[in-house]
PDB file of C-alpha atoms in Angstrom:
ATOM      1  CA  GLU Y   1     -12.269 -24.544 -15.810  1.00 39.00           C
ATOM      2  CA  LEU Y   2     -11.087 -21.008 -15.174  1.00 44.00           C
ATOM      3  CA  LEU Y   3     -13.611 -18.247 -15.297  1.00 52.00           C
ATOM      4  CA  ARG Y   4     -12.336 -15.408 -17.511  1.00 57.00           C
ATOM      5  CA  LEU Y   5     -13.673 -12.105 -16.220  1.00 64.00           C
ATOM      6  CA  GLU Y   6     -12.667  -8.671 -17.393  1.00 71.00           C
ATOM      7  CA  ILE Y   7     -13.013  -5.555 -15.305  1.00 73.00           C
ATOM      8  CA  LYS Y   8     -13.574  -2.643 -17.646  1.00 76.00           C
ATOM      9  CA  SER Y   9     -15.372  -0.111 -15.468  1.00 77.00           C
ATOM     10  CA  VAL Y  10     -16.575   0.579 -11.939  1.00 76.00           C
ATOM     11  CA  ASP Y  11     -19.903  -1.012 -12.873  1.00 78.00           C
ATOM     12  CA  ASP Y  12     -18.124  -4.382 -13.112  1.00 77.00           C
ATOM     13  CA  LEU Y  13     -17.325  -4.085  -9.423  1.00 83.00           C
ATOM     14  CA  ILE Y  14     -20.972  -4.174  -8.313  1.00 85.00           C
ATOM     15  CA  GLY Y  15     -22.331  -7.634  -7.573  1.00 81.00           C
ATOM     16  CA  PRO Y  16     -25.718  -8.828  -8.868  1.00 83.00           C
ATOM     17  CA  GLY Y  17     -27.065  -9.464  -5.370  1.00 85.00           C
ATOM     18  CA  ALA Y  18     -28.965 -12.586  -4.337  1.00 86.00           C
ATOM     19  CA  ALA Y  19     -32.123 -13.951  -5.858  1.00 89.00           C
ATOM     20  CA  PRO Y  20     -35.192 -13.208  -3.713  1.00 92.00           C
ATOM     21  CA  GLY Y  21     -35.529 -15.666  -0.839  1.00 92.00           C
ATOM     22  CA  THR Y  22     -31.882 -16.797  -0.936  1.00 93.00           C
ATOM     23  CA  VAL Y  23     -28.779 -15.956   1.058  1.00 92.00           C
ATOM     24  CA  PRO Y  24     -26.202 -14.142  -1.092  1.00 89.00           C
ATOM     25  CA  THR Y  25     -22.723 -15.534  -1.601  1.00 89.00           C
ATOM     26  CA  ASP Y  26     -19.714 -13.276  -1.048  1.00 89.00           C
ATOM     27  CA  LEU Y  27     -19.366 -12.952  -4.815  1.00 86.00           C
ATOM     28  CA  GLU Y  28     -23.017 -11.959  -5.264  1.00 88.00           C
ATOM     29  CA  GLN Y  29     -23.059  -9.310  -2.552  1.00 90.00           C
ATOM     30  CA  SER Y  30     -19.514  -7.904  -2.688  1.00 88.00           C
ATOM     31  CA  THR Y  31     -18.727  -4.580  -4.295  1.00 87.00           C
ATOM     32  CA  GLY Y  32     -15.700  -2.416  -5.008  1.00 85.00           C
ATOM     33  CA  LEU Y  33     -12.271  -3.540  -3.848  1.00 82.00           C
ATOM     34  CA  GLU Y  34     -13.693  -6.582  -2.050  1.00 87.00           C
ATOM     35  CA  ARG Y  35     -15.306  -7.782  -5.291  1.00 87.00           C
ATOM     36  CA  LEU Y  36     -12.085  -7.101  -7.229  1.00 85.00           C
ATOM     37  CA  GLU Y  37     -10.164  -9.204  -4.698  1.00 86.00           C
ATOM     38  CA  ILE Y  38     -12.657 -12.105  -4.945  1.00 87.00           C
ATOM     39  CA  LEU Y  39     -12.670 -12.006  -8.758  1.00 86.00           C
ATOM     40  CA  GLY Y  40      -8.873 -11.965  -8.725  1.00 85.00           C
ATOM     41  CA  LYS Y  41      -8.725 -15.003  -6.423  1.00 86.00           C
ATOM     42  CA  MET Y  42     -11.083 -16.846  -8.777  1.00 86.00           C
ATOM     43  CA  GLU Y  43      -8.492 -16.245 -11.511  1.00 85.00           C
ATOM     44  CA  GLY Y  44      -5.586 -17.189  -9.263  1.00 86.00           C
ATOM     45  CA  VAL Y  45      -4.355 -13.586  -8.986  1.00 84.00           C
ATOM     46  CA  ASP Y  46      -3.429 -12.032  -5.638  1.00 82.00           C
ATOM     47  CA  ILE Y  47      -4.722  -8.520  -6.390  1.00 79.00           C
ATOM     48  CA  PHE Y  48      -3.186  -6.988  -3.259  1.00 78.00           C
ATOM     49  CA  ASP Y  49       0.101  -8.970  -3.358  1.00 77.00           C
ATOM     50  CA  MET Y  50      -0.102 -10.135   0.247  1.00 78.00           C
ATOM     51  CA  ARG Y  51       3.203 -12.001   0.156  1.00 81.00           C
ATOM     52  CA  PRO Y  52       5.567 -11.212   3.038  1.00 81.00           C
ATOM     53  CA  LEU Y  53       8.227  -8.576   2.441  1.00 83.00           C
ATOM     54  CA  ASP Y  54      11.867  -9.585   2.063  1.00 82.00           C
ATOM     55  CA  ALA Y  55      13.072 -10.338   5.603  1.00 81.00           C
ATOM     56  CA  SER Y  56      16.343 -11.990   4.562  1.00 83.00           C
ATOM     57  CA  ARG Y  57      18.267  -8.748   5.014  1.00 90.00           C
ATOM     58  CA  ARG Y  58      18.102  -5.349   6.653  1.00 92.00           C
ATOM     59  CA  GLY Y  59      17.141  -2.524   4.305  1.00 93.00           C
ATOM     60  CA  THR Y  60      19.555   0.380   3.923  1.00 94.00           C
ATOM     61  CA  LEU Y  61      19.220   3.837   2.383  1.00 93.00           C
ATOM     62  CA  GLU Y  62      21.250   2.570  -0.589  1.00 95.00           C
ATOM     63  CA  ASN Y  63      19.280  -0.693  -0.869  1.00 95.00           C
ATOM     64  CA  PRO Y  64      15.897  -0.361   0.894  1.00 95.00           C
ATOM     65  CA  ILE Y  65      13.250  -3.059   1.209  1.00 94.00           C
ATOM     66  CA  MET Y  66      10.784  -2.105  -1.546  1.00 93.00           C
ATOM     67  CA  VAL Y  67       7.077  -2.017  -0.677  1.00 92.00           C
ATOM     68  CA  LYS Y  68       4.568  -1.823  -3.542  1.00 90.00           C
ATOM     69  CA  GLY Y  69       1.520   0.367  -3.090  1.00 87.00           C
ATOM     70  CA  ALA Y  70      -1.177   1.774  -5.353  1.00 82.00           C
ATOM     71  CA  GLY Y  71      -2.675   4.265  -2.920  1.00 83.00           C
ATOM     72  CA  GLU Y  72      -1.713   7.456  -1.163  1.00 89.00           C
ATOM     73  CA  GLU Y  73      -0.245   5.565   1.793  1.00 91.00           C
ATOM     74  CA  GLN Y  74       1.105   2.074   2.357  1.00 91.00           C
ATOM     75  CA  TYR Y  75       1.675   0.340   5.674  1.00 93.00           C
ATOM     76  CA  ALA Y  76       4.342  -2.274   6.356  1.00 93.00           C
ATOM     77  CA  GLY Y  77       5.042  -4.284   9.468  1.00 93.00           C
ATOM     78  CA  CYS Y  78       8.726  -4.752  10.340  1.00 94.00           C
ATOM     79  CA  THR Y  79       9.730  -7.709  12.543  1.00 92.00           C
ATOM     80  CA  GLY Y  80      13.464  -7.218  12.090  1.00 90.00           C
ATOM     81  CA  SER Y  81      16.123  -9.228  10.305  1.00 83.00           C
ATOM     82  CA  PRO Y  82      16.198 -12.147  10.631  1.00 84.00           C
ATOM     83  CA  ALA Y  83      12.388 -12.252  10.677  1.00 85.00           C
ATOM     84  CA  ASP Y  84      10.734 -12.117  14.105  1.00 89.00           C
ATOM     85  CA  SER Y  85      13.781 -10.540  15.768  1.00 90.00           C
ATOM     86  CA  HIS Y  86      11.477  -7.990  17.403  1.00 93.00           C
ATOM     87  CA  ASN Y  87       7.775  -7.317  17.823  1.00 95.00           C
ATOM     88  CA  VAL Y  88       5.932  -5.884  14.819  1.00 94.00           C
ATOM     89  CA  ILE Y  89       6.571  -2.187  14.299  1.00 95.00           C
ATOM     90  CA  TRP Y  90       4.081  -0.664  11.828  1.00 96.00           C
ATOM     91  CA  LEU Y  91       5.548   1.892   9.438  1.00 96.00           C
ATOM     92  CA  THR Y  92       3.667   4.307   7.176  1.00 95.00           C
ATOM     93  CA  MET Y  93       5.069   5.305   3.807  1.00 95.00           C
ATOM     94  CA  SER Y  94       3.388   7.825   1.522  1.00 93.00           C
ATOM     95  CA  ARG Y  95       3.915   9.181  -1.950  1.00 92.00           C
ATOM     96  CA  ASP Y  96       5.167  12.424  -0.403  1.00 92.00           C
ATOM     97  CA  ARG Y  97       7.435  10.626   2.091  1.00 93.00           C
ATOM     98  CA  PRO Y  98       8.267   7.238   0.539  1.00 95.00           C
ATOM     99  CA  ILE Y  99      11.142   6.215   2.844  1.00 95.00           C
ATOM    100  CA  GLU Y 100      10.713   4.979   6.425  1.00 95.00           C
ATOM    101  CA  ARG Y 101      13.187   3.492   8.878  1.00 95.00           C
ATOM    102  CA  CYS Y 102      12.226   1.029  11.610  1.00 94.00           C
ATOM    103  CA  PRO Y 103      12.988   2.633  14.993  1.00 94.00           C
ATOM    104  CA  GLU Y 104      13.757  -0.786  16.498  1.00 93.00           C
ATOM    105  CA  CYS Y 105      16.245  -2.356  14.051  1.00 93.00           C
ATOM    106  CA  GLY Y 106      17.016   0.482  11.613  1.00 93.00           C
ATOM    107  CA  SER Y 107      15.815  -1.370   8.506  1.00 94.00           C
ATOM    108  CA  VAL Y 108      14.849   1.018   5.699  1.00 95.00           C
ATOM    109  CA  TYR Y 109      11.692   0.602   3.606  1.00 95.00           C
ATOM    110  CA  LYS Y 110      10.711   2.495   0.474  1.00 96.00           C
ATOM    111  CA  LEU Y 111       7.330   2.831  -1.234  1.00 94.00           C
ATOM    112  CA  GLU Y 112       7.258   1.800  -4.896  1.00 92.00           C
ATOM    113  CA  TYR Y 113       4.111   3.491  -6.218  1.00 90.00           C
ATOM    114  CA  ILE Y 114       2.341   1.286  -8.778  1.00 84.00           C
ATOM    115  CA  GLY Y 115      -0.951   3.186  -9.057  1.00 78.00           C
ATOM    116  CA  PRO Y 116      -2.291   5.298 -11.900  1.00 75.00           C
ATOM    117  CA  GLU Y 117       0.149   7.900 -13.209  1.00 75.00           C
ATOM    118  CA  ASP Y 118      -2.474  10.618 -13.607  1.00 67.00           C
ATOM    119  CA  ASP Y 119      -3.467  10.474  -9.935  1.00 55.00           C
ATOM    120  CA  ASP Y 120      -2.644  13.881  -8.408  1.00 58.00           C
ATOM    121  CA  HIS Y 121      -2.607  12.151  -4.970  1.00 53.00           C
ATOM    122  CA  GLY Y 122      -4.419  14.884  -3.128  1.00 55.00           C
ATOM    123  CA  HIS Y 123      -2.144  17.796  -3.963  1.00 53.00           C
ATOM    124  CA  HIS Y 124      -3.919  21.093  -3.663  1.00 49.00           C
ATOM    125  CA  ASP Y 125      -2.710  24.618  -4.077  1.00 49.00           C
ATOM    126  CA  ASP Y 126      -2.977  25.254  -0.338  1.00 47.00           C
ATOM    127  CA  HIS Y 127      -0.516  22.398   0.410  1.00 50.00           C
ATOM    128  CA  GLY Y 128      -2.819  21.073   3.089  1.00 50.00           C
ATOM    129  CA  HIS Y 129      -6.151  19.405   3.424  1.00 55.00           C
ATOM    130  CA  HIS Y 130      -8.496  22.067   4.769  1.00 62.00           C
ATOM    131  CA  GLY Y 131      -5.752  23.679   6.818  1.00 67.00           C
ATOM    132  CA  PHE Y 132      -4.342  20.427   8.209  1.00 71.00           C
ATOM    133  CA  GLU Y 133      -0.578  20.274   8.335  1.00 77.00           C
ATOM    134  CA  GLU Y 134       1.109  16.938   9.030  1.00 75.00           C
ATOM    135  CA  PRO Y 135       3.165  17.002  12.234  1.00 79.00           C
ATOM    136  CA  LYS Y 136       6.927  17.060  11.771  1.00 77.00           C
ATOM    137  CA  THR Y 137       8.978  13.930  12.444  1.00 76.00           C
ATOM    138  CA  PHE Y 138      12.691  13.165  12.352  1.00 73.00           C
ATOM    139  CA  ALA Y 139      12.239  12.376   8.645  1.00 71.00           C
ATOM    140  CA  ASP Y 140      11.653  16.088   8.046  1.00 74.00           C
ATOM    141  CA  TYR Y 141      15.193  16.820   9.219  1.00 76.00           C
ATOM    142  CA  VAL Y 142      17.044  14.176   7.196  1.00 74.00           C
ATOM    143  CA  LYS Y 143      19.636  15.538   4.790  1.00 68.00           C
ATOM    144  CA  PRO Y 144      18.046  15.988   1.327  1.00 68.00           C
ATOM    145  CA  SER Y 145      20.839  13.908  -0.182  1.00 69.00           C
ATOM    146  CA  TYR Y 146      19.401  10.857   1.631  1.00 62.00           C
ATOM    147  CA  TRP Y 147      16.119  11.115  -0.272  1.00 58.00           C
TER     148      TRP Y 147
END
């Protein structure tokens, strides 16, 4: 029998805790994203879509490997094409810089943002977080037509 649970507010992501004198289960003591993940698994839903990325081909600028993400940044590990052609190279994509290229094999990855549309993703008038400016990389010098 499947347990039908609905998450309607943040309050639904706070576990009830354990009864006095007992050891809590993960479901009873979990909160936030961990609780959402456990509730999803109980329903047979992989909340964070942990399936491997497409490694059957090398991503290109015209046809990148798409990486879904609901947050400000998303990390992806590239092992080359075919899979395991090189050691894992971790790449960071963000909403501001959604395209990354693996420095080892050249495969191109692109963030597909699937989060809430009204999220201003940290943009402030000062274009920096308390004076912090992200260091420049080669991506800052790519022709605009590539983006």
